[in-house]
Amino acid sequence: MTAPATRLTEEHTEYDVLVVGGGPAGLSAALNLGRSLARVLVVDADRPRNAATLRSHGFLTRDGIPPQELRRLAREELAAYPDVEVRSRTRVFALRRQGDGFAADIGRRETEATVSARAVLLASGLRESLPAVPNLRGFYGMSLFSCAACDAWELQGRRLALIGETPDIADRARLIGRWTESLTVFTHGADVVTASEEEELAAAGIAVRRQPILELRGDRGRLEEIGLVDGTAVSVDGGFVRPEWESTLSFLDGIAPSLDDSGHLLTDGSGRTDVPGLYAAGDAAAPGPQQLIVAAGAGARAAAVIVHDSIGVATAH
Ligand SMILES: Cc1cc2nc3c(=O)[nH]c(=O)nc-3n(C[C@H](O)[C@H](O)[C@H](O)COP(=O)(O)OP(=O)(O)OC[C@H]3O[C@@H](n4cnc5c(N)ncnc54)[C@H](O)[C@@H]3O)c2cc1C
């Protein structure tokens, strides 16, 4: 790690730690790395997974904060640490081995610089794909959400929809049924609810509609009705959708850390992947998407591990 007095300049290309992604995982890691006198570069494409939503919930002291405000506050705090540099709207296009460390091609639209780092933290989150339902994007993040723990409180007691084509949809329905007694599951034509699951859901007062959805109807982001291809419609006040996720790791060049079946980076539980010097935190790491405060905690933990590993001491505090 570098001496505390070293100030960063535009010319810097060598870092102790490169953090790929400036969400809560990456920014929290950068804060803790900066406080440990590491020279850190955060490269962030600025496409957070929760960009669709107006308010974030469940982050202690910041319940209800707009997602971009949380990031702005974090970056403001990082500005106090001279050895932490954040490059916004910038992407890592390629990350490869260089000696014992790594080299990364970074830039806005194309590679503008190559930087090197002794360690890399992958905090690049996930890309999500939503069921191909007409108009769905127009409601996502406003009255239709994906994370029950994040947004069900505001929808409690309302008439809710759950739209999903994944085999875990019956389990999700049981979870969301905690917040409402009026829930309808829409499988959009996918054969993902078994007959026995449908019976169990019916016993809990949860209806299942298997027809493909024609369109979602509502006003200025407020979901009001789900129209089905058979011409029927169900009135709702909002709901949830089950996305599928893909990894954002196509920039790895010749580096192949182990992934779980869903493409999340496997770690030892402390952020180490099975590639020496390569760490992971937040939604990009197994078990996959969680919450802002969980991502921030994982980033902080990974930062401590990176610092301890760099000087070869055990990570117990
Ligand atoms: C609609 C919605 C609402 C949500 N609401 C809540 C909520 O209320 N409360 C809550 O706790 N959680 C909420 N979440 C979940 C929360 O957003 C995530 O758990 C959290 O953002 C994960 O943080 P992260 O740092 O791992 O990833 P992210 O926040 O997704 O940040 C990853 C960053 O890495 C960048 N990146 C990716 N690839 C590259 C690359 N090659 N080079 C450079 N940068 C790259 C991305 O552009 C992005 O800025 C919500 C999610 C969604 C989808």
mmCIF file of C-alpha atoms and ligand atoms in Angstrom:
data_model
loop_
_atom_site.group_PDB
_atom_site.id
_atom_site.type_symbol
_atom_site.label_atom_id
_atom_site.label_comp_id
_atom_site.label_asym_id
_atom_site.label_seq_id
_atom_site.Cartn_x
_atom_site.Cartn_y
_atom_site.Cartn_z
ATOM 1 C CA MET A 1 0.000 0.000 0.000
ATOM 2 C CA THR A 2 1.194 3.543 -0.726
ATOM 3 C CA ALA A 3 2.280 6.327 1.591
ATOM 4 C CA PRO A 4 -0.618 8.458 2.866
ATOM 5 C CA ALA A 5 0.693 11.695 1.410
ATOM 6 C CA THR A 6 0.556 10.530 -2.241
ATOM 7 C CA ARG A 7 -1.957 12.615 -4.221
ATOM 8 C CA LEU A 8 -3.532 11.250 -7.364
ATOM 9 C CA THR A 9 -3.177 12.996 -10.680
ATOM 10 C CA GLU A 10 -4.569 12.345 -14.131
ATOM 11 C CA GLU A 11 -1.274 10.628 -14.964
ATOM 12 C CA HIS A 12 -1.704 7.835 -12.439
ATOM 13 C CA THR A 13 -2.042 4.439 -14.058
ATOM 14 C CA GLU A 14 -0.822 2.210 -11.229
ATOM 15 C CA TYR A 15 -3.067 1.395 -8.298
ATOM 16 C CA ASP A 16 -3.100 -0.927 -5.350
ATOM 17 C CA VAL A 17 -6.722 -1.821 -6.013
ATOM 18 C CA LEU A 18 -8.967 -1.424 -9.024
ATOM 19 C CA VAL A 19 -12.665 -1.529 -8.112
ATOM 20 C CA VAL A 20 -14.908 -2.378 -11.059
ATOM 21 C CA GLY A 21 -18.324 -0.843 -10.347
ATOM 22 C CA GLY A 22 -19.344 2.138 -8.214
ATOM 23 C CA GLY A 23 -22.539 0.897 -6.587
ATOM 24 C CA PRO A 24 -22.809 0.423 -2.806
ATOM 25 C CA ALA A 25 -20.458 -2.570 -2.920
ATOM 26 C CA GLY A 26 -17.692 -0.797 -4.840
ATOM 27 C CA LEU A 27 -18.016 2.569 -3.098
ATOM 28 C CA SER A 28 -18.089 1.036 0.373
ATOM 29 C CA ALA A 29 -14.974 -0.984 -0.498
ATOM 30 C CA ALA A 30 -13.281 2.165 -1.812
ATOM 31 C CA LEU A 31 -14.072 4.073 1.406
ATOM 32 C CA ASN A 32 -12.551 1.376 3.579
ATOM 33 C CA LEU A 33 -9.588 0.856 1.252
ATOM 34 C CA GLY A 34 -8.942 4.604 1.231
ATOM 35 C CA ARG A 35 -9.000 4.671 5.002
ATOM 36 C CA SER A 36 -6.386 1.888 4.904
ATOM 37 C CA LEU A 37 -4.057 4.045 2.789
ATOM 38 C CA ALA A 38 -4.536 2.045 -0.397
ATOM 39 C CA ARG A 39 -4.322 3.806 -3.741
ATOM 40 C CA VAL A 40 -7.679 2.969 -5.286
ATOM 41 C CA LEU A 41 -9.339 3.506 -8.651
ATOM 42 C CA VAL A 42 -13.112 2.999 -8.913
ATOM 43 C CA VAL A 43 -14.283 2.662 -12.502
ATOM 44 C CA ASP A 44 -18.044 2.957 -12.805
ATOM 45 C CA ALA A 45 -20.231 2.746 -15.886
ATOM 46 C CA ASP A 46 -23.029 4.399 -13.856
ATOM 47 C CA ARG A 47 -25.769 1.941 -14.802
ATOM 48 C CA PRO A 48 -26.997 0.758 -11.372
ATOM 49 C CA ARG A 49 -29.498 -2.072 -11.278
ATOM 50 C CA ASN A 50 -31.946 0.027 -9.244
ATOM 51 C CA ALA A 51 -31.857 2.987 -11.654
ATOM 52 C CA ALA A 52 -35.544 2.405 -12.479
ATOM 53 C CA THR A 53 -36.727 3.130 -8.965
ATOM 54 C CA LEU A 54 -37.378 6.541 -7.392
ATOM 55 C CA ARG A 55 -36.704 5.555 -3.773
ATOM 56 C CA SER A 56 -34.541 2.940 -2.071
ATOM 57 C CA HIS A 57 -35.635 1.366 1.171
ATOM 58 C CA GLY A 58 -34.070 -0.602 3.984
ATOM 59 C CA PHE A 59 -30.665 1.123 4.189
ATOM 60 C CA LEU A 60 -30.293 2.129 7.824
ATOM 61 C CA THR A 61 -30.307 5.955 8.201
ATOM 62 C CA ARG A 62 -31.190 6.326 4.497
ATOM 63 C CA ASP A 63 -34.611 4.656 4.244
ATOM 64 C CA GLY A 64 -36.445 6.122 1.231
ATOM 65 C CA ILE A 65 -33.435 7.810 -0.343
ATOM 66 C CA PRO A 66 -33.334 8.189 -4.165
ATOM 67 C CA PRO A 67 -30.704 5.738 -5.535
ATOM 68 C CA GLN A 68 -28.584 8.430 -7.200
ATOM 69 C CA GLU A 69 -28.557 10.475 -3.980
ATOM 70 C CA LEU A 70 -27.099 7.531 -2.074
ATOM 71 C CA ARG A 71 -24.295 7.314 -4.629
ATOM 72 C CA ARG A 72 -23.764 11.078 -4.588
ATOM 73 C CA LEU A 73 -23.371 11.086 -0.812
ATOM 74 C CA ALA A 74 -20.939 8.187 -0.993
ATOM 75 C CA ARG A 75 -18.816 9.902 -3.633
ATOM 76 C CA GLU A 76 -18.843 13.100 -1.585
ATOM 77 C CA GLU A 77 -17.424 11.163 1.363
ATOM 78 C CA LEU A 78 -14.790 9.539 -0.842
ATOM 79 C CA ALA A 79 -13.598 12.962 -1.969
ATOM 80 C CA ALA A 80 -12.010 13.368 1.480
ATOM 81 C CA TYR A 81 -9.565 10.549 0.694
ATOM 82 C CA PRO A 82 -6.806 11.740 -1.621
ATOM 83 C CA ASP A 83 -5.768 8.269 -2.708
ATOM 84 C CA VAL A 84 -9.235 7.261 -3.899
ATOM 85 C CA GLU A 85 -10.138 8.191 -7.453
ATOM 86 C CA VAL A 86 -13.587 7.596 -8.944
ATOM 87 C CA ARG A 87 -14.065 7.647 -12.699
ATOM 88 C CA SER A 88 -17.750 7.932 -13.513
ATOM 89 C CA ARG A 89 -19.465 6.980 -16.784
ATOM 90 C CA THR A 90 -16.358 4.937 -17.495
ATOM 91 C CA ARG A 91 -16.252 1.252 -18.259
ATOM 92 C CA VAL A 92 -13.682 -1.511 -17.884
ATOM 93 C CA PHE A 93 -13.566 -3.009 -21.353
ATOM 94 C CA ALA A 94 -10.990 -5.719 -20.619
ATOM 95 C CA LEU A 95 -9.309 -7.076 -17.505
ATOM 96 C CA ARG A 96 -6.345 -9.405 -17.838
ATOM 97 C CA ARG A 97 -3.422 -10.777 -15.857
ATOM 98 C CA GLN A 98 -0.215 -8.765 -15.805
ATOM 99 C CA GLY A 99 2.536 -10.380 -13.768
ATOM 100 C CA ASP A 100 1.177 -10.997 -10.250
ATOM 101 C CA GLY A 101 -1.422 -8.276 -10.743
ATOM 102 C CA PHE A 102 -3.847 -7.098 -13.397
ATOM 103 C CA ALA A 103 -4.136 -4.681 -16.307
ATOM 104 C CA ALA A 104 -7.417 -3.091 -17.344
ATOM 105 C CA ASP A 105 -8.454 -1.201 -20.475
ATOM 106 C CA ILE A 106 -10.812 1.595 -19.429
ATOM 107 C CA GLY A 107 -12.631 4.442 -21.131
ATOM 108 C CA ARG A 108 -15.997 6.000 -21.892
ATOM 109 C CA ARG A 109 -17.015 4.781 -25.353
ATOM 110 C CA GLU A 110 -13.787 2.956 -26.097
ATOM 111 C CA THR A 111 -10.445 2.227 -24.451
ATOM 112 C CA GLU A 112 -8.741 5.494 -23.515
ATOM 113 C CA ALA A 113 -6.213 4.226 -20.968
ATOM 114 C CA THR A 114 -4.723 1.058 -19.565
ATOM 115 C CA VAL A 115 -4.263 0.940 -15.808
ATOM 116 C CA SER A 116 -2.641 -1.663 -13.605
ATOM 117 C CA ALA A 117 -3.500 -2.841 -10.120
ATOM 118 C CA ARG A 118 -2.204 -5.398 -7.670
ATOM 119 C CA ALA A 119 -5.705 -6.483 -6.728
ATOM 120 C CA VAL A 120 -9.112 -6.130 -8.351
ATOM 121 C CA LEU A 121 -12.528 -6.052 -6.712
ATOM 122 C CA LEU A 122 -15.367 -7.045 -9.032
ATOM 123 C CA ALA A 123 -18.414 -5.066 -7.867
ATOM 124 C CA SER A 124 -20.073 -4.741 -11.247
ATOM 125 C CA GLY A 125 -23.532 -5.922 -10.167
ATOM 126 C CA LEU A 126 -25.884 -7.720 -12.512
ATOM 127 C CA ARG A 127 -27.892 -7.107 -15.614
ATOM 128 C CA GLU A 128 -31.520 -8.072 -15.290
ATOM 129 C CA SER A 129 -34.013 -9.093 -17.946
ATOM 130 C CA LEU A 130 -37.729 -8.771 -17.297
ATOM 131 C CA PRO A 131 -40.483 -10.944 -18.812
ATOM 132 C CA ALA A 132 -41.381 -9.775 -22.312
ATOM 133 C CA VAL A 133 -44.699 -8.224 -21.290
ATOM 134 C CA PRO A 134 -45.853 -5.165 -23.281
ATOM 135 C CA ASN A 135 -45.636 -1.890 -21.270
ATOM 136 C CA LEU A 136 -43.954 -3.543 -18.275
ATOM 137 C CA ARG A 137 -40.975 -1.155 -18.277
ATOM 138 C CA GLY A 138 -43.371 1.781 -17.935
ATOM 139 C CA PHE A 139 -44.358 0.587 -14.442
ATOM 140 C CA TYR A 140 -41.106 -0.954 -13.224
ATOM 141 C CA GLY A 141 -39.647 0.865 -10.240
ATOM 142 C CA MET A 142 -42.811 2.922 -9.712
ATOM 143 C CA SER A 143 -45.599 0.480 -8.855
ATOM 144 C CA LEU A 144 -44.051 -2.791 -10.013
ATOM 145 C CA PHE A 145 -40.947 -3.977 -8.183
ATOM 146 C CA SER A 146 -38.682 -7.005 -7.980
ATOM 147 C CA CYS A 147 -37.524 -7.022 -4.347
ATOM 148 C CA ALA A 148 -40.166 -7.748 -1.717
ATOM 149 C CA ALA A 149 -37.939 -6.757 1.216
ATOM 150 C CA CYS A 150 -37.246 -3.417 -0.508
ATOM 151 C CA ASP A 151 -40.707 -2.363 -1.630
ATOM 152 C CA ALA A 152 -43.542 -4.542 -0.240
ATOM 153 C CA TRP A 153 -44.061 -2.344 2.826
ATOM 154 C CA GLU A 154 -45.395 0.491 0.640
ATOM 155 C CA LEU A 155 -47.773 -1.937 -1.131
ATOM 156 C CA GLN A 156 -49.098 -3.772 1.906
ATOM 157 C CA GLY A 157 -52.807 -4.570 1.982
ATOM 158 C CA ARG A 158 -53.262 -3.643 -1.717
ATOM 159 C CA ARG A 159 -54.434 -5.771 -4.650
ATOM 160 C CA LEU A 160 -51.143 -7.058 -6.031
ATOM 161 C CA ALA A 161 -49.879 -8.903 -9.102
ATOM 162 C CA LEU A 162 -46.849 -11.152 -9.272
ATOM 163 C CA ILE A 163 -45.582 -11.613 -12.828
ATOM 164 C CA GLY A 164 -42.943 -14.244 -13.494
ATOM 165 C CA GLU A 165 -41.832 -17.095 -15.705
ATOM 166 C CA THR A 166 -39.311 -18.719 -13.363
ATOM 167 C CA PRO A 167 -39.759 -22.061 -11.551
ATOM 168 C CA ASP A 168 -39.544 -20.370 -8.127
ATOM 169 C CA ILE A 169 -42.625 -18.231 -8.774
ATOM 170 C CA ALA A 170 -44.863 -20.170 -6.340
ATOM 171 C CA ASP A 171 -42.320 -19.579 -3.542
ATOM 172 C CA ARG A 172 -42.190 -15.880 -4.414
ATOM 173 C CA ALA A 173 -45.990 -15.785 -4.250
ATOM 174 C CA ARG A 174 -45.944 -17.271 -0.757
ATOM 175 C CA LEU A 175 -43.418 -14.612 0.279
ATOM 176 C CA ILE A 176 -45.356 -11.679 -1.178
ATOM 177 C CA GLY A 177 -48.563 -13.094 0.320
ATOM 178 C CA ARG A 178 -47.104 -11.950 3.636
ATOM 179 C CA TRP A 179 -47.950 -8.335 2.751
ATOM 180 C CA THR A 180 -51.396 -8.750 1.149
ATOM 181 C CA GLU A 181 -54.472 -10.928 1.124
ATOM 182 C CA SER A 182 -55.157 -10.088 -2.528
ATOM 183 C CA LEU A 183 -52.459 -11.551 -4.749
ATOM 184 C CA THR A 184 -52.708 -12.930 -8.287
ATOM 185 C CA VAL A 185 -49.824 -14.754 -9.959
ATOM 186 C CA PHE A 186 -49.430 -14.231 -13.727
ATOM 187 C CA THR A 187 -47.178 -16.782 -15.436
ATOM 188 C CA HIS A 188 -47.500 -15.139 -18.888
ATOM 189 C CA GLY A 189 -48.000 -18.533 -20.549
ATOM 190 C CA ALA A 190 -44.979 -20.215 -18.913
ATOM 191 C CA ASP A 191 -45.567 -23.659 -17.417
ATOM 192 C CA VAL A 192 -43.920 -22.865 -14.069
ATOM 193 C CA VAL A 193 -46.597 -23.582 -11.450
ATOM 194 C CA THR A 194 -47.354 -27.255 -10.810
ATOM 195 C CA ALA A 195 -50.894 -28.441 -10.083
ATOM 196 C CA SER A 196 -50.007 -29.128 -6.436
ATOM 197 C CA GLU A 197 -48.404 -25.672 -6.070
ATOM 198 C CA GLU A 198 -51.534 -24.113 -7.539
ATOM 199 C CA GLU A 199 -53.645 -25.981 -4.968
ATOM 200 C CA GLU A 200 -51.406 -24.787 -2.130
ATOM 201 C CA LEU A 201 -51.570 -21.208 -3.397
ATOM 202 C CA ALA A 202 -55.350 -21.398 -3.750
ATOM 203 C CA ALA A 203 -55.561 -22.593 -0.134
ATOM 204 C CA ALA A 204 -53.637 -19.445 0.842
ATOM 205 C CA GLY A 205 -56.048 -17.285 -1.187
ATOM 206 C CA ILE A 206 -53.577 -16.691 -4.048
ATOM 207 C CA ALA A 207 -54.981 -17.023 -7.598
ATOM 208 C CA VAL A 208 -52.929 -18.170 -10.597
ATOM 209 C CA ARG A 209 -53.605 -16.863 -14.131
ATOM 210 C CA ARG A 210 -51.707 -18.868 -16.741
ATOM 211 C CA GLN A 211 -52.703 -17.024 -19.932
ATOM 212 C CA PRO A 212 -50.168 -14.774 -21.678
ATOM 213 C CA ILE A 213 -50.514 -11.119 -20.714
ATOM 214 C CA LEU A 214 -51.747 -8.837 -23.484
ATOM 215 C CA GLU A 215 -50.670 -5.599 -21.809
ATOM 216 C CA LEU A 216 -50.340 -3.733 -18.536
ATOM 217 C CA ARG A 217 -52.631 -0.744 -18.112
ATOM 218 C CA GLY A 218 -52.384 2.238 -15.810
ATOM 219 C CA ASP A 219 -51.499 5.870 -15.538
ATOM 220 C CA ARG A 220 -48.094 7.559 -15.170
ATOM 221 C CA GLY A 221 -46.360 4.515 -13.732
ATOM 222 C CA ARG A 222 -49.275 3.489 -11.533
ATOM 223 C CA LEU A 223 -50.365 -0.037 -12.470
ATOM 224 C CA GLU A 224 -54.161 -0.447 -12.520
ATOM 225 C CA GLU A 225 -55.020 -3.456 -14.642
ATOM 226 C CA ILE A 226 -53.503 -6.534 -16.242
ATOM 227 C CA GLY A 227 -55.126 -7.452 -19.543
ATOM 228 C CA LEU A 228 -54.834 -11.078 -20.681
ATOM 229 C CA VAL A 229 -54.968 -12.455 -24.223
ATOM 230 C CA ASP A 230 -58.325 -14.150 -23.529
ATOM 231 C CA GLY A 231 -59.868 -10.679 -23.198
ATOM 232 C CA THR A 232 -60.237 -10.782 -19.413
ATOM 233 C CA ALA A 233 -58.544 -8.288 -17.105
ATOM 234 C CA VAL A 234 -57.571 -8.217 -13.416
ATOM 235 C CA SER A 235 -57.617 -4.950 -11.458
ATOM 236 C CA VAL A 236 -54.550 -4.382 -9.277
ATOM 237 C CA ASP A 237 -52.870 -1.544 -7.378
ATOM 238 C CA GLY A 238 -49.285 -2.615 -8.086
ATOM 239 C CA GLY A 239 -47.139 -5.668 -7.763
ATOM 240 C CA PHE A 240 -43.932 -7.530 -8.304
ATOM 241 C CA VAL A 241 -42.111 -9.069 -11.221
ATOM 242 C CA ARG A 242 -39.535 -11.851 -11.131
ATOM 243 C CA PRO A 243 -36.554 -10.921 -13.329
ATOM 244 C CA GLU A 244 -33.805 -13.184 -14.570
ATOM 245 C CA TRP A 245 -30.213 -12.113 -14.146
ATOM 246 C CA GLU A 246 -27.109 -12.335 -16.240
ATOM 247 C CA SER A 247 -23.577 -11.522 -15.210
ATOM 248 C CA THR A 248 -21.732 -8.412 -16.375
ATOM 249 C CA LEU A 249 -18.377 -10.168 -16.529
ATOM 250 C CA SER A 250 -17.781 -10.340 -20.283
ATOM 251 C CA PHE A 251 -14.823 -7.972 -19.788
ATOM 252 C CA LEU A 252 -12.758 -10.728 -18.141
ATOM 253 C CA ASP A 253 -10.025 -11.567 -20.621
ATOM 254 C CA GLY A 254 -8.262 -14.866 -19.954
ATOM 255 C CA ILE A 255 -9.313 -14.810 -16.293
ATOM 256 C CA ALA A 256 -11.862 -17.430 -15.309
ATOM 257 C CA PRO A 257 -12.972 -17.305 -11.661
ATOM 258 C CA SER A 258 -15.455 -20.000 -10.619
ATOM 259 C CA LEU A 259 -19.114 -19.087 -10.955
ATOM 260 C CA ASP A 260 -22.249 -20.669 -9.557
ATOM 261 C CA ASP A 261 -24.950 -22.084 -11.870
ATOM 262 C CA SER A 262 -26.504 -18.628 -12.243
ATOM 263 C CA GLY A 263 -23.251 -16.902 -13.191
ATOM 264 C CA HIS A 264 -22.520 -15.272 -9.821
ATOM 265 C CA LEU A 265 -18.903 -15.182 -8.692
ATOM 266 C CA LEU A 266 -18.105 -17.792 -6.079
ATOM 267 C CA THR A 267 -16.091 -16.507 -3.132
ATOM 268 C CA ASP A 268 -14.760 -17.927 0.109
ATOM 269 C CA GLY A 269 -17.416 -15.909 1.969
ATOM 270 C CA SER A 270 -14.988 -13.050 2.586
ATOM 271 C CA GLY A 271 -14.776 -11.815 -0.974
ATOM 272 C CA ARG A 272 -11.854 -13.868 -2.317
ATOM 273 C CA THR A 273 -12.521 -15.599 -5.637
ATOM 274 C CA ASP A 274 -10.392 -18.591 -6.602
ATOM 275 C CA VAL A 275 -8.156 -16.348 -8.762
ATOM 276 C CA PRO A 276 -5.385 -14.897 -6.566
ATOM 277 C CA GLY A 277 -5.768 -11.138 -6.185
ATOM 278 C CA LEU A 278 -9.302 -11.128 -7.610
ATOM 279 C CA TYR A 279 -12.151 -10.329 -5.190
ATOM 280 C CA ALA A 280 -15.927 -9.945 -5.550
ATOM 281 C CA ALA A 281 -18.693 -8.213 -3.610
ATOM 282 C CA GLY A 282 -22.320 -7.190 -3.992
ATOM 283 C CA ASP A 283 -24.859 -8.515 -6.469
ATOM 284 C CA ALA A 284 -22.102 -9.861 -8.764
ATOM 285 C CA ALA A 285 -21.054 -12.392 -6.124
ATOM 286 C CA ALA A 286 -22.955 -15.527 -5.094
ATOM 287 C CA PRO A 287 -25.662 -15.909 -3.897
ATOM 288 C CA GLY A 288 -26.644 -13.052 -6.233
ATOM 289 C CA PRO A 289 -28.931 -10.061 -5.957
ATOM 290 C CA GLN A 290 -29.699 -8.852 -2.464
ATOM 291 C CA GLN A 291 -29.924 -5.348 -1.045
ATOM 292 C CA LEU A 292 -27.983 -2.114 -0.953
ATOM 293 C CA ILE A 293 -26.886 -2.460 2.650
ATOM 294 C CA VAL A 294 -25.838 -6.076 2.108
ATOM 295 C CA ALA A 295 -23.770 -5.019 -0.922
ATOM 296 C CA ALA A 296 -22.195 -2.187 1.068
ATOM 297 C CA GLY A 297 -21.347 -4.595 3.899
ATOM 298 C CA ALA A 298 -19.809 -7.083 1.479
ATOM 299 C CA GLY A 299 -17.720 -4.288 -0.033
ATOM 300 C CA ALA A 300 -16.431 -3.258 3.395
ATOM 301 C CA ARG A 301 -15.578 -6.855 4.259
ATOM 302 C CA ALA A 302 -13.769 -7.411 0.952
ATOM 303 C CA ALA A 303 -11.770 -4.208 1.525
ATOM 304 C CA ALA A 304 -10.500 -5.505 4.866
ATOM 305 C CA VAL A 305 -9.571 -8.843 3.306
ATOM 306 C CA ILE A 306 -7.712 -7.150 0.439
ATOM 307 C CA VAL A 307 -5.692 -5.035 2.892
ATOM 308 C CA HIS A 308 -4.885 -8.013 5.096
ATOM 309 C CA ASP A 309 -3.964 -10.204 2.109
ATOM 310 C CA SER A 310 -1.659 -7.493 0.753
ATOM 311 C CA ILE A 311 0.513 -7.707 3.838
ATOM 312 C CA GLY A 312 -0.024 -11.412 4.471
ATOM 313 C CA VAL A 313 -1.801 -11.246 7.828
ATOM 314 C CA ALA A 314 -4.937 -13.083 8.902
ATOM 315 C CA THR A 315 -8.228 -11.233 8.465
ATOM 316 C CA ALA A 316 -9.658 -11.551 11.982
ATOM 317 C CA HIS A 317 -10.036 -8.002 13.337
HETATM 318 C C1 LIG B 1 -35.941 -1.732 -9.334
HETATM 319 C C2 LIG B 1 -35.045 -2.077 -8.178
HETATM 320 C C3 LIG B 1 -35.292 -1.528 -6.937
HETATM 321 C C4 LIG B 1 -34.469 -1.836 -5.859
HETATM 322 N N1 LIG B 1 -34.756 -1.273 -4.656
HETATM 323 C C5 LIG B 1 -33.969 -1.531 -3.617
HETATM 324 C C6 LIG B 1 -34.259 -0.958 -2.341
HETATM 325 O O1 LIG B 1 -35.235 -0.230 -2.173
HETATM 326 N N2 LIG B 1 -33.441 -1.278 -1.301
HETATM 327 C C7 LIG B 1 -32.368 -2.108 -1.448
HETATM 328 O O2 LIG B 1 -31.668 -2.340 -0.463
HETATM 329 N N3 LIG B 1 -32.064 -2.663 -2.641
HETATM 330 C C8 LIG B 1 -32.835 -2.392 -3.732
HETATM 331 N N4 LIG B 1 -32.551 -2.964 -4.934
HETATM 332 C C9 LIG B 1 -31.374 -3.853 -5.044
HETATM 333 C C10 LIG B 1 -30.089 -3.015 -5.140
HETATM 334 O O3 LIG B 1 -30.222 -2.078 -6.190
HETATM 335 C C11 LIG B 1 -28.879 -3.917 -5.373
HETATM 336 O O4 LIG B 1 -28.851 -4.985 -4.447
HETATM 337 C C12 LIG B 1 -27.593 -3.096 -5.241
HETATM 338 O O5 LIG B 1 -27.608 -2.010 -6.160
HETATM 339 C C13 LIG B 1 -26.362 -3.964 -5.473
HETATM 340 O O6 LIG B 1 -25.231 -3.154 -5.370
HETATM 341 P P1 LIG B 1 -23.908 -3.463 -6.205
HETATM 342 O O7 LIG B 1 -22.930 -2.425 -5.790
HETATM 343 O O8 LIG B 1 -23.537 -4.885 -6.096
HETATM 344 O O9 LIG B 1 -24.337 -3.263 -7.751
HETATM 345 P P2 LIG B 1 -24.935 -1.995 -8.500
HETATM 346 O O10 LIG B 1 -25.580 -1.046 -7.582
HETATM 347 O O11 LIG B 1 -25.762 -2.538 -9.621
HETATM 348 O O12 LIG B 1 -23.655 -1.284 -9.096
HETATM 349 C C14 LIG B 1 -22.835 -1.912 -10.054
HETATM 350 C C15 LIG B 1 -22.167 -0.836 -10.877
HETATM 351 O O13 LIG B 1 -21.148 -1.462 -11.683
HETATM 352 C C16 LIG B 1 -21.176 -0.830 -12.943
HETATM 353 N N5 LIG B 1 -20.528 -1.696 -13.932
HETATM 354 C C17 LIG B 1 -20.966 -2.875 -14.461
HETATM 355 N N6 LIG B 1 -20.066 -3.349 -15.351
HETATM 356 C C18 LIG B 1 -19.042 -2.445 -15.380
HETATM 357 C C19 LIG B 1 -17.819 -2.364 -16.109
HETATM 358 N N7 LIG B 1 -17.461 -3.305 -16.995
HETATM 359 N N8 LIG B 1 -17.029 -1.288 -15.901
HETATM 360 C C20 LIG B 1 -17.386 -0.325 -15.003
HETATM 361 N N9 LIG B 1 -18.518 -0.355 -14.285
HETATM 362 C C21 LIG B 1 -19.335 -1.397 -14.476
HETATM 363 C C22 LIG B 1 -22.664 -0.603 -13.214
HETATM 364 O O14 LIG B 1 -22.869 0.369 -14.233
HETATM 365 C C23 LIG B 1 -23.125 -0.133 -11.838
HETATM 366 O O15 LIG B 1 -23.018 1.268 -11.694
HETATM 367 C C24 LIG B 1 -33.356 -2.701 -6.027
HETATM 368 C C25 LIG B 1 -33.110 -3.269 -7.286
HETATM 369 C C26 LIG B 1 -33.938 -2.966 -8.347
HETATM 370 C C27 LIG B 1 -33.660 -3.596 -9.669
#
